[in-house]
PDB file of C-alpha atoms in Angstrom:
ATOM      1  CA  MET A  24     109.312 128.503 103.081  1.00  0.00           C
ATOM      2  CA  LYS A  25     105.645 128.281 103.971  1.00  0.00           C
ATOM      3  CA  VAL A  26     105.007 128.840 107.670  1.00  0.00           C
ATOM      4  CA  ARG A  27     101.826 127.296 109.032  1.00  0.00           C
ATOM      5  CA  VAL A  28     100.351 127.237 112.550  1.00  0.00           C
ATOM      6  CA  GLY A  29      97.746 124.715 113.634  1.00  0.00           C
ATOM      7  CA  VAL A  30      96.163 124.352 117.053  1.00  0.00           C
ATOM      8  CA  GLY A  31      96.068 121.153 119.069  1.00  0.00           C
ATOM      9  CA  MET A  32      93.238 120.495 121.505  1.00  0.00           C
ATOM     10  CA  GLY A  33      93.259 118.056 124.389  1.00  0.00           C
ATOM     11  CA  PRO A  34      90.256 117.451 126.643  1.00  0.00           C
ATOM     12  CA  LEU A  35      86.986 118.768 125.206  1.00  0.00           C
ATOM     13  CA  ASP A  36      83.468 118.400 126.569  1.00  0.00           C
ATOM     14  CA  GLY A  37      82.050 116.758 123.431  1.00  0.00           C
ATOM     15  CA  ASP A  38      79.226 119.271 123.093  1.00  0.00           C
ATOM     16  CA  PRO A  39      78.593 119.423 119.337  1.00  0.00           C
ATOM     17  CA  SER A  40      77.762 123.126 119.232  1.00  0.00           C
ATOM     18  CA  ASN A  41      80.867 124.003 121.252  1.00  0.00           C
ATOM     19  CA  PHE A  42      83.065 121.880 119.014  1.00  0.00           C
ATOM     20  CA  ALA A  43      81.537 123.360 115.861  1.00  0.00           C
ATOM     21  CA  GLY A  44      82.212 126.806 117.282  1.00  0.00           C
ATOM     22  CA  LEU A  45      85.862 125.929 117.870  1.00  0.00           C
ATOM     23  CA  VAL A  46      86.207 124.737 114.289  1.00  0.00           C
ATOM     24  CA  ASP A  47      84.707 127.959 112.962  1.00  0.00           C
ATOM     25  CA  ASP A  48      86.854 130.080 115.288  1.00  0.00           C
ATOM     26  CA  LEU A  49      90.037 128.390 114.089  1.00  0.00           C
ATOM     27  CA  ASP A  50      89.066 129.016 110.492  1.00  0.00           C
ATOM     28  CA  GLY A  51      87.900 132.575 111.061  1.00  0.00           C
ATOM     29  CA  LEU A  52      91.044 133.544 112.978  1.00  0.00           C
ATOM     30  CA  GLY A  53      93.290 132.278 110.190  1.00  0.00           C
ATOM     31  CA  PHE A  54      94.808 129.151 111.707  1.00  0.00           C
ATOM     32  CA  ASP A  55      95.950 126.478 109.282  1.00  0.00           C
ATOM     33  CA  SER A  56      94.551 123.386 110.949  1.00  0.00           C
ATOM     34  CA  LEU A  57      92.811 121.689 113.857  1.00  0.00           C
ATOM     35  CA  TRP A  58      94.772 118.878 115.537  1.00  0.00           C
ATOM     36  CA  LEU A  59      93.314 116.204 117.799  1.00  0.00           C
ATOM     37  CA  PRO A  60      95.479 113.692 119.671  1.00  0.00           C
ATOM     38  CA  GLU A  61      94.650 110.053 120.165  1.00  0.00           C
ATOM     39  CA  VAL A  62      95.096 109.068 123.802  1.00  0.00           C
ATOM     40  CA  LEU A  63      92.886 106.135 124.708  1.00  0.00           C
ATOM     41  CA  THR A  64      92.915 106.645 128.477  1.00  0.00           C
ATOM     42  CA  ALA A  65      92.530 110.449 128.515  1.00  0.00           C
ATOM     43  CA  PRO A  66      89.285 112.468 128.391  1.00  0.00           C
ATOM     44  CA  THR A  67      89.818 113.398 124.743  1.00  0.00           C
ATOM     45  CA  LEU A  68      87.541 113.019 121.735  1.00  0.00           C
ATOM     46  CA  ASP A  69      88.178 110.212 119.278  1.00  0.00           C
ATOM     47  CA  PRO A  70      90.100 111.986 116.515  1.00  0.00           C
ATOM     48  CA  LEU A  71      88.729 110.263 113.408  1.00  0.00           C
ATOM     49  CA  THR A  72      85.093 110.646 114.430  1.00  0.00           C
ATOM     50  CA  SER A  73      85.624 114.236 115.497  1.00  0.00           C
ATOM     51  CA  LEU A  74      87.577 115.209 112.376  1.00  0.00           C
ATOM     52  CA  ALA A  75      84.820 113.751 110.220  1.00  0.00           C
ATOM     53  CA  PHE A  76      82.367 116.001 112.087  1.00  0.00           C
ATOM     54  CA  ALA A  77      84.695 118.977 111.568  1.00  0.00           C
ATOM     55  CA  ALA A  78      85.101 118.190 107.872  1.00  0.00           C
ATOM     56  CA  ALA A  79      81.347 118.161 107.347  1.00  0.00           C
ATOM     57  CA  HIS A  80      80.880 121.346 109.342  1.00  0.00           C
ATOM     58  CA  ASN A  81      83.625 123.450 107.760  1.00  0.00           C
ATOM     59  CA  PRO A  82      84.842 123.205 104.136  1.00  0.00           C
ATOM     60  CA  ARG A  83      88.214 124.938 104.546  1.00  0.00           C
ATOM     61  CA  LEU A  84      90.074 124.050 107.753  1.00  0.00           C
ATOM     62  CA  LYS A  85      92.723 121.326 107.489  1.00  0.00           C
ATOM     63  CA  LEU A  86      92.238 118.326 109.764  1.00  0.00           C
ATOM     64  CA  GLY A  87      95.166 116.880 111.686  1.00  0.00           C
ATOM     65  CA  THR A  88      95.707 114.047 114.119  1.00  0.00           C
ATOM     66  CA  THR A  89      98.552 112.432 115.996  1.00  0.00           C
ATOM     67  CA  MET A  90      97.213 108.928 115.579  1.00  0.00           C
ATOM     68  CA  LEU A  91      98.127 105.646 117.235  1.00  0.00           C
ATOM     69  CA  LEU A  92      99.334 103.081 114.705  1.00  0.00           C
ATOM     70  CA  PRO A  93     100.376  99.973 116.718  1.00  0.00           C
ATOM     71  CA  GLY A  94      97.416  97.775 117.587  1.00  0.00           C
ATOM     72  CA  ARG A  95      95.299  98.808 114.606  1.00  0.00           C
ATOM     73  CA  ASN A  96      94.042  96.580 111.818  1.00  0.00           C
ATOM     74  CA  VAL A  97      96.101  97.927 108.931  1.00  0.00           C
ATOM     75  CA  LEU A  98      93.404  97.460 106.290  1.00  0.00           C
ATOM     76  CA  ARG A  99      90.787  99.149 108.427  1.00  0.00           C
ATOM     77  CA  VAL A 100      92.984 102.158 109.189  1.00  0.00           C
ATOM     78  CA  ALA A 101      93.948 102.445 105.522  1.00  0.00           C
ATOM     79  CA  LYS A 102      90.282 102.577 104.537  1.00  0.00           C
ATOM     80  CA  GLN A 103      89.271 104.919 107.364  1.00  0.00           C
ATOM     81  CA  LEU A 104      91.943 107.482 106.546  1.00  0.00           C
ATOM     82  CA  ALA A 105      91.405 107.207 102.797  1.00  0.00           C
ATOM     83  CA  THR A 106      87.681 107.772 103.314  1.00  0.00           C
ATOM     84  CA  LEU A 107      88.191 110.774 105.585  1.00  0.00           C
ATOM     85  CA  ASP A 108      90.646 112.325 103.147  1.00  0.00           C
ATOM     86  CA  ARG A 109      88.266 111.770 100.240  1.00  0.00           C
ATOM     87  CA  LEU A 110      85.179 113.134 101.993  1.00  0.00           C
ATOM     88  CA  SER A 111      87.138 116.173 103.214  1.00  0.00           C
ATOM     89  CA  SER A 112      88.466 116.878  99.689  1.00  0.00           C
ATOM     90  CA  GLY A 113      92.069 116.203 100.646  1.00  0.00           C
ATOM     91  CA  ARG A 114      92.316 118.139 103.915  1.00  0.00           C
ATOM     92  CA  LEU A 115      93.656 115.330 106.120  1.00  0.00           C
ATOM     93  CA  LEU A 116      97.020 115.635 107.925  1.00  0.00           C
ATOM     94  CA  VAL A 117      98.333 112.520 109.697  1.00  0.00           C
ATOM     95  CA  THR A 118     101.209 112.042 112.093  1.00  0.00           C
ATOM     96  CA  PHE A 119     101.534 108.454 113.279  1.00  0.00           C
ATOM     97  CA  VAL A 120     102.774 107.793 116.816  1.00  0.00           C
ATOM     98  CA  PRO A 121     103.513 104.624 118.816  1.00  0.00           C
ATOM     99  CA  GLY A 122     101.686 105.968 121.858  1.00  0.00           C
ATOM    100  CA  LEU A 123     102.766 107.151 125.280  1.00  0.00           C
ATOM    101  CA  ALA A 124     105.276 104.998 127.103  1.00  0.00           C
ATOM    102  CA  GLN A 125     103.578 105.377 130.492  1.00  0.00           C
ATOM    103  CA  ASN A 126     100.779 103.160 131.812  1.00  0.00           C
ATOM    104  CA  PRO A 127      97.843 102.886 131.705  1.00  0.00           C
ATOM    105  CA  GLU A 128      98.071 104.267 128.157  1.00  0.00           C
ATOM    106  CA  SER A 129     100.929 102.044 127.014  1.00  0.00           C
ATOM    107  CA  ALA A 130      99.089  98.875 128.041  1.00  0.00           C
ATOM    108  CA  ALA A 131      95.805 100.101 126.566  1.00  0.00           C
ATOM    109  CA  VAL A 132      97.290 100.163 123.057  1.00  0.00           C
ATOM    110  CA  GLY A 133      97.426  96.367 123.176  1.00  0.00           C
ATOM    111  CA  VAL A 134     100.925  95.921 121.758  1.00  0.00           C
ATOM    112  CA  PRO A 135     103.944  95.303 124.048  1.00  0.00           C
ATOM    113  CA  ALA A 136     106.245  98.312 124.194  1.00  0.00           C
ATOM    114  CA  LYS A 137     109.169  96.489 122.574  1.00  0.00           C
ATOM    115  CA  GLU A 138     106.982  95.504 119.598  1.00  0.00           C
ATOM    116  CA  LYS A 139     105.544  98.945 118.805  1.00  0.00           C
ATOM    117  CA  GLY A 140     108.499 100.139 116.747  1.00  0.00           C
ATOM    118  CA  PRO A 141     108.798  96.961 114.666  1.00  0.00           C
ATOM    119  CA  ARG A 142     105.025  96.988 114.108  1.00  0.00           C
ATOM    120  CA  MET A 143     105.253 100.496 112.677  1.00  0.00           C
ATOM    121  CA  ASP A 144     108.161  99.431 110.460  1.00  0.00           C
ATOM    122  CA  GLU A 145     105.951  96.638 109.132  1.00  0.00           C
ATOM    123  CA  VAL A 146     102.789  98.652 108.598  1.00  0.00           C
ATOM    124  CA  LEU A 147     104.014 101.958 107.132  1.00  0.00           C
ATOM    125  CA  PRO A 148     105.141 100.553 103.752  1.00  0.00           C
ATOM    126  CA  VAL A 149     101.889  98.598 103.491  1.00  0.00           C
ATOM    127  CA  LEU A 150      99.809 101.749 103.974  1.00  0.00           C
ATOM    128  CA  ARG A 151     101.854 103.501 101.313  1.00  0.00           C
ATOM    129  CA  ARG A 152     101.143 100.740  98.794  1.00  0.00           C
ATOM    130  CA  LEU A 153      97.441 100.514  99.626  1.00  0.00           C
ATOM    131  CA  TRP A 154      96.950 104.277  99.212  1.00  0.00           C
ATOM    132  CA  ALA A 155      98.786 104.110  95.878  1.00  0.00           C
ATOM    133  CA  GLY A 156      96.133 101.694  94.600  1.00  0.00           C
ATOM    134  CA  GLU A 157      98.399  98.659  94.439  1.00  0.00           C
ATOM    135  CA  THR A 158      97.125  95.122  94.931  1.00  0.00           C
ATOM    136  CA  VAL A 159      98.810  94.023  98.130  1.00  0.00           C
ATOM    137  CA  ASP A 160      99.695  90.656  99.650  1.00  0.00           C
ATOM    138  CA  HIS A 161     100.914  90.732 103.234  1.00  0.00           C
ATOM    139  CA  HIS A 162     102.037  88.161 105.777  1.00  0.00           C
ATOM    140  CA  GLY A 163     103.205  89.418 109.153  1.00  0.00           C
ATOM    141  CA  PRO A 164     102.235  90.140 112.760  1.00  0.00           C
ATOM    142  CA  ALA A 165     100.016  93.034 111.612  1.00  0.00           C
ATOM    143  CA  GLY A 166      97.887  90.825 109.368  1.00  0.00           C
ATOM    144  CA  GLU A 167      97.661  88.045 106.794  1.00  0.00           C
ATOM    145  CA  TRP A 168      95.947  88.583 103.435  1.00  0.00           C
ATOM    146  CA  GLU A 169      96.391  88.291  99.698  1.00  0.00           C
ATOM    147  CA  GLY A 170      95.154  90.276  96.723  1.00  0.00           C
ATOM    148  CA  VAL A 171      93.679  93.306  98.513  1.00  0.00           C
ATOM    149  CA  THR A 172      93.161  96.544  96.575  1.00  0.00           C
ATOM    150  CA  LEU A 173      91.885  99.586  98.461  1.00  0.00           C
ATOM    151  CA  ALA A 174      88.985 101.606  97.078  1.00  0.00           C
ATOM    152  CA  PRO A 175      88.054 104.398  97.062  1.00  0.00           C
ATOM    153  CA  LEU A 176      91.515 105.937  97.221  1.00  0.00           C
ATOM    154  CA  PRO A 177      92.385 109.144  99.098  1.00  0.00           C
ATOM    155  CA  THR A 178      92.010 112.453  97.303  1.00  0.00           C
ATOM    156  CA  GLN A 179      95.622 113.358  98.098  1.00  0.00           C
ATOM    157  CA  ASP A 180      98.037 111.544  95.815  1.00  0.00           C
ATOM    158  CA  PRO A 181      99.953 110.510  97.744  1.00  0.00           C
ATOM    159  CA  LEU A 182      98.271 110.713 101.121  1.00  0.00           C
ATOM    160  CA  GLU A 183     101.299 111.732 103.132  1.00  0.00           C
ATOM    161  CA  PHE A 184     102.088 110.706 106.681  1.00  0.00           C
ATOM    162  CA  TRP A 185     104.512 112.228 109.143  1.00  0.00           C
ATOM    163  CA  LEU A 186     106.121 110.684 112.208  1.00  0.00           C
ATOM    164  CA  GLY A 187     107.225 112.026 115.576  1.00  0.00           C
ATOM    165  CA  GLY A 188     109.765 110.881 118.138  1.00  0.00           C
ATOM    166  CA  MET A 189     113.240 111.896 119.217  1.00  0.00           C
ATOM    167  CA  VAL A 190     114.990 108.610 119.969  1.00  0.00           C
ATOM    168  CA  PRO A 191     117.456 107.253 117.369  1.00  0.00           C
ATOM    169  CA  ALA A 192     115.119 104.480 116.189  1.00  0.00           C
ATOM    170  CA  ALA A 193     112.312 107.001 115.603  1.00  0.00           C
ATOM    171  CA  LEU A 194     114.628 109.273 113.599  1.00  0.00           C
ATOM    172  CA  GLU A 195     115.776 106.368 111.436  1.00  0.00           C
ATOM    173  CA  ARG A 196     112.179 105.250 110.892  1.00  0.00           C
ATOM    174  CA  CYS A 197     111.186 108.742 109.832  1.00  0.00           C
ATOM    175  CA  GLY A 198     113.977 108.873 107.273  1.00  0.00           C
ATOM    176  CA  ARG A 199     113.158 105.462 105.846  1.00  0.00           C
ATOM    177  CA  PHE A 200     109.385 105.777 105.610  1.00  0.00           C
ATOM    178  CA  ALA A 201     107.832 109.178 106.372  1.00  0.00           C
ATOM    179  CA  ASP A 202     106.985 112.341 104.449  1.00  0.00           C
ATOM    180  CA  GLY A 203     107.739 114.655 107.357  1.00  0.00           C
ATOM    181  CA  TRP A 204     108.705 114.947 111.024  1.00  0.00           C
ATOM    182  CA  LEU A 205     106.695 116.468 113.896  1.00  0.00           C
ATOM    183  CA  PRO A 206     108.518 115.974 117.228  1.00  0.00           C
ATOM    184  CA  SER A 207     107.442 117.497 120.532  1.00  0.00           C
ATOM    185  CA  ALA A 208     109.015 118.680 123.795  1.00  0.00           C
ATOM    186  CA  CYS A 209     112.303 119.540 122.122  1.00  0.00           C
ATOM    187  CA  THR A 210     114.705 122.417 121.562  1.00  0.00           C
ATOM    188  CA  PRO A 211     115.821 124.014 118.282  1.00  0.00           C
ATOM    189  CA  ALA A 212     119.279 122.481 118.695  1.00  0.00           C
ATOM    190  CA  GLU A 213     117.769 119.020 119.184  1.00  0.00           C
ATOM    191  CA  VAL A 214     115.542 119.199 116.119  1.00  0.00           C
ATOM    192  CA  ALA A 215     118.369 120.565 113.972  1.00  0.00           C
ATOM    193  CA  ALA A 216     120.510 117.573 114.968  1.00  0.00           C
ATOM    194  CA  GLY A 217     117.570 115.197 114.460  1.00  0.00           C
ATOM    195  CA  LYS A 218     116.951 116.496 110.958  1.00  0.00           C
ATOM    196  CA  ILE A 219     120.508 115.580 109.983  1.00  0.00           C
ATOM    197  CA  VAL A 220     119.939 111.992 111.133  1.00  0.00           C
ATOM    198  CA  ILE A 221     116.609 111.812 109.291  1.00  0.00           C
ATOM    199  CA  ASP A 222     118.039 113.190 106.053  1.00  0.00           C
ATOM    200  CA  GLU A 223     120.933 110.729 106.203  1.00  0.00           C
ATOM    201  CA  ALA A 224     118.585 107.798 106.857  1.00  0.00           C
ATOM    202  CA  ALA A 225     116.408 108.854 103.930  1.00  0.00           C
ATOM    203  CA  ALA A 226     119.376 109.201 101.586  1.00  0.00           C
ATOM    204  CA  ALA A 227     120.614 105.739 102.572  1.00  0.00           C
ATOM    205  CA  VAL A 228     117.456 104.192 101.075  1.00  0.00           C
ATOM    206  CA  GLY A 229     117.245 106.512  98.072  1.00  0.00           C
ATOM    207  CA  ARG A 230     114.629 108.872  99.501  1.00  0.00           C
ATOM    208  CA  SER A 231     114.469 112.540 100.447  1.00  0.00           C
ATOM    209  CA  ILE A 232     112.093 114.534 102.651  1.00  0.00           C
ATOM    210  CA  SER A 233     111.054 118.003 101.571  1.00  0.00           C
ATOM    211  CA  PRO A 234     112.647 120.749 103.675  1.00  0.00           C
ATOM    212  CA  GLU A 235     109.092 122.138 103.970  1.00  0.00           C
ATOM    213  CA  HIS A 236     108.058 119.016 105.888  1.00  0.00           C
ATOM    214  CA  PHE A 237     109.762 119.607 109.214  1.00  0.00           C
ATOM    215  CA  GLY A 238     107.718 120.952 112.099  1.00  0.00           C
ATOM    216  CA  VAL A 239     107.253 120.932 115.858  1.00  0.00           C
ATOM    217  CA  SER A 240     104.340 120.190 118.160  1.00  0.00           C
ATOM    218  CA  LEU A 241     104.703 122.696 120.960  1.00  0.00           C
ATOM    219  CA  ALA A 242     102.784 122.806 124.237  1.00  0.00           C
ATOM    220  CA  TYR A 243     102.731 126.138 126.024  1.00  0.00           C
ATOM    221  CA  ALA A 244     101.799 127.216 129.536  1.00  0.00           C
ATOM    222  CA  PRO A 245      99.653 130.291 130.246  1.00  0.00           C
ATOM    223  CA  GLY A 246     102.218 131.477 132.776  1.00  0.00           C
ATOM    224  CA  PRO A 247     105.145 130.190 134.856  1.00  0.00           C
ATOM    225  CA  LEU A 248     105.334 126.410 135.120  1.00  0.00           C
ATOM    226  CA  ASP A 249     104.100 125.179 138.481  1.00  0.00           C
ATOM    227  CA  ALA A 250     105.741 122.323 140.363  1.00  0.00           C
ATOM    228  CA  SER A 251     103.256 119.604 139.402  1.00  0.00           C
ATOM    229  CA  LEU A 252     103.420 120.473 135.714  1.00  0.00           C
ATOM    230  CA  SER A 253     107.204 120.620 135.778  1.00  0.00           C
ATOM    231  CA  ALA A 254     107.268 117.192 137.424  1.00  0.00           C
ATOM    232  CA  ALA A 255     104.963 115.713 134.779  1.00  0.00           C
ATOM    233  CA  LEU A 256     107.071 117.131 131.972  1.00  0.00           C
ATOM    234  CA  GLY A 257     110.192 115.859 133.687  1.00  0.00           C
ATOM    235  CA  ARG A 258     108.782 112.337 133.657  1.00  0.00           C
ATOM    236  CA  ALA A 259     108.002 112.638 129.950  1.00  0.00           C
ATOM    237  CA  ARG A 260     111.557 113.701 129.112  1.00  0.00           C
ATOM    238  CA  LYS A 261     113.843 112.634 131.918  1.00  0.00           C
ATOM    239  CA  GLY A 262     116.807 114.869 132.536  1.00  0.00           C
ATOM    240  CA  VAL A 263     115.395 117.765 130.468  1.00  0.00           C
ATOM    241  CA  ASP A 264     114.663 121.124 132.079  1.00  0.00           C
ATOM    242  CA  PRO A 265     110.963 121.742 131.275  1.00  0.00           C
ATOM    243  CA  THR A 266     111.566 125.468 130.834  1.00  0.00           C
ATOM    244  CA  THR A 267     113.774 124.731 127.806  1.00  0.00           C
ATOM    245  CA  VAL A 268     110.991 122.935 125.917  1.00  0.00           C
ATOM    246  CA  VAL A 269     107.774 124.568 127.163  1.00  0.00           C
ATOM    247  CA  PRO A 270     107.228 128.297 126.651  1.00  0.00           C
ATOM    248  CA  ALA A 271     105.551 130.125 129.526  1.00  0.00           C
ATOM    249  CA  GLY A 272     103.141 132.658 128.087  1.00  0.00           C
ATOM    250  CA  LEU A 273     102.344 133.760 124.555  1.00  0.00           C
ATOM    251  CA  ASP A 274     105.335 136.094 124.223  1.00  0.00           C
ATOM    252  CA  SER A 275     107.590 133.191 125.071  1.00  0.00           C
ATOM    253  CA  LEU A 276     105.704 130.963 122.620  1.00  0.00           C
ATOM    254  CA  ARG A 277     106.426 133.405 119.803  1.00  0.00           C
ATOM    255  CA  GLY A 278     110.103 133.411 120.742  1.00  0.00           C
ATOM    256  CA  PHE A 279     110.180 129.612 120.632  1.00  0.00           C
ATOM    257  CA  LEU A 280     108.568 129.557 117.180  1.00  0.00           C
ATOM    258  CA  GLU A 281     111.036 132.125 115.873  1.00  0.00           C
ATOM    259  CA  ALA A 282     113.925 130.024 117.187  1.00  0.00           C
ATOM    260  CA  PHE A 283     112.590 126.941 115.384  1.00  0.00           C
ATOM    261  CA  LEU A 284     112.157 128.969 112.203  1.00  0.00           C
ATOM    262  CA  GLU A 285     115.828 129.921 112.390  1.00  0.00           C
ATOM    263  CA  VAL A 286     116.825 126.243 112.100  1.00  0.00           C
ATOM    264  CA  GLY A 287     114.482 125.590 109.174  1.00  0.00           C
ATOM    265  CA  PHE A 288     111.355 124.225 110.891  1.00  0.00           C
ATOM    266  CA  SER A 289     108.211 125.824 109.534  1.00  0.00           C
ATOM    267  CA  LYS A 290     105.111 123.797 110.468  1.00  0.00           C
ATOM    268  CA  PHE A 291     103.775 124.133 113.997  1.00  0.00           C
ATOM    269  CA  VAL A 292     101.056 122.628 116.141  1.00  0.00           C
ATOM    270  CA  VAL A 293     100.646 124.707 119.289  1.00  0.00           C
ATOM    271  CA  ARG A 294      98.488 123.661 122.197  1.00  0.00           C
ATOM    272  CA  PRO A 295      97.762 125.050 125.670  1.00  0.00           C
ATOM    273  CA  LEU A 296      98.807 122.734 128.467  1.00  0.00           C
ATOM    274  CA  ALA A 297      95.684 123.548 130.462  1.00  0.00           C
ATOM    275  CA  ARG A 298      92.168 123.756 129.096  1.00  0.00           C
ATOM    276  CA  PRO A 299      91.314 127.452 128.743  1.00  0.00           C
ATOM    277  CA  GLU A 300      88.336 128.930 130.551  1.00  0.00           C
ATOM    278  CA  SER A 301      87.295 130.375 127.191  1.00  0.00           C
ATOM    279  CA  TRP A 302      88.575 128.788 123.995  1.00  0.00           C
ATOM    280  CA  ARG A 303      87.438 131.780 121.973  1.00  0.00           C
ATOM    281  CA  ALA A 304      89.469 134.195 124.107  1.00  0.00           C
ATOM    282  CA  GLU A 305      92.477 131.862 124.016  1.00  0.00           C
ATOM    283  CA  LEU A 306      92.366 131.533 120.243  1.00  0.00           C
ATOM    284  CA  GLU A 307      92.025 135.287 119.794  1.00  0.00           C
ATOM    285  CA  ALA A 308      95.061 135.890 122.003  1.00  0.00           C
ATOM    286  CA  LEU A 309      96.999 133.122 120.265  1.00  0.00           C
ATOM    287  CA  ALA A 310      96.199 134.526 116.816  1.00  0.00           C
ATOM    288  CA  ALA A 311      97.332 137.984 117.924  1.00  0.00           C
ATOM    289  CA  ALA A 312     100.581 136.571 119.313  1.00  0.00           C
ATOM    290  CA  VAL A 313     101.717 134.251 116.498  1.00  0.00           C
ATOM    291  CA  GLY A 314      99.282 134.461 113.601  1.00  0.00           C
ATOM    292  CA  ASP A 315     101.393 136.924 111.637  1.00  0.00           C
ATOM    293  CA  LEU A 316     104.256 134.403 111.460  1.00  0.00           C
ATOM    294  CA  GLN A 317     102.268 132.462 108.863  1.00  0.00           C
ATOM    295  CA  THR A 318     103.196 133.125 105.254  1.00  0.00           C
TER     296      THR A 318
END
């Protein structure tokens, strides 16, 4: 089993030299990948633009994003991701998400909450066919066209996509359509149970997902969780004790990763909950704490 650790980054200042330095630090310290989220209403960089910058700056680091899918023009997103994968020589990692359920972010996506899941069900098979080079006709809420063939195609064949989510519909969707699963704010017991549901859903439609393609996106706190942070996490996952899904400190983070490894999850995106005073110092400490888990 190949163990890989990538680093997720939230708010950044957008200074090009600082961002280039982060990219080089991640590569130099041995991390597998850079991950940028897509949150329209947060002070975060646009992931596709920023990953294109990172790809041009550094020829080795893998480039990951948790990317909003509902509300996008399916042909445009197919071409954008195929282009980024091609220009980065096949280094793109994509996890599609429906977006946060809370406003103002949920409203900003432009698709009613109850339609986000069905829109993903509609679009995911279309993306698969476009990236395979098929000539595609489509008639649905996500778009109307006939006889479209995408070119140039991605370097990766196929260009894989993963999904997140813990609710039953998200697990079923992952089994039916995705190449991997990257949930967040969860426990080892929860992901082990979720994997069973995903594998069963995949088998029901004649598919299988590689056991190497199960991972976790894991936020960690620099120290004990304060009241405001605990409250925010509680709103994100109602009824869940934040201390069971968010490690406090790097020693605790390592313990969490080891617990996920024990249930067969081997790909990780770790991210500090608060922006560090020094990203370089944070990455050095993070590499010292968990870097040796990579194989």
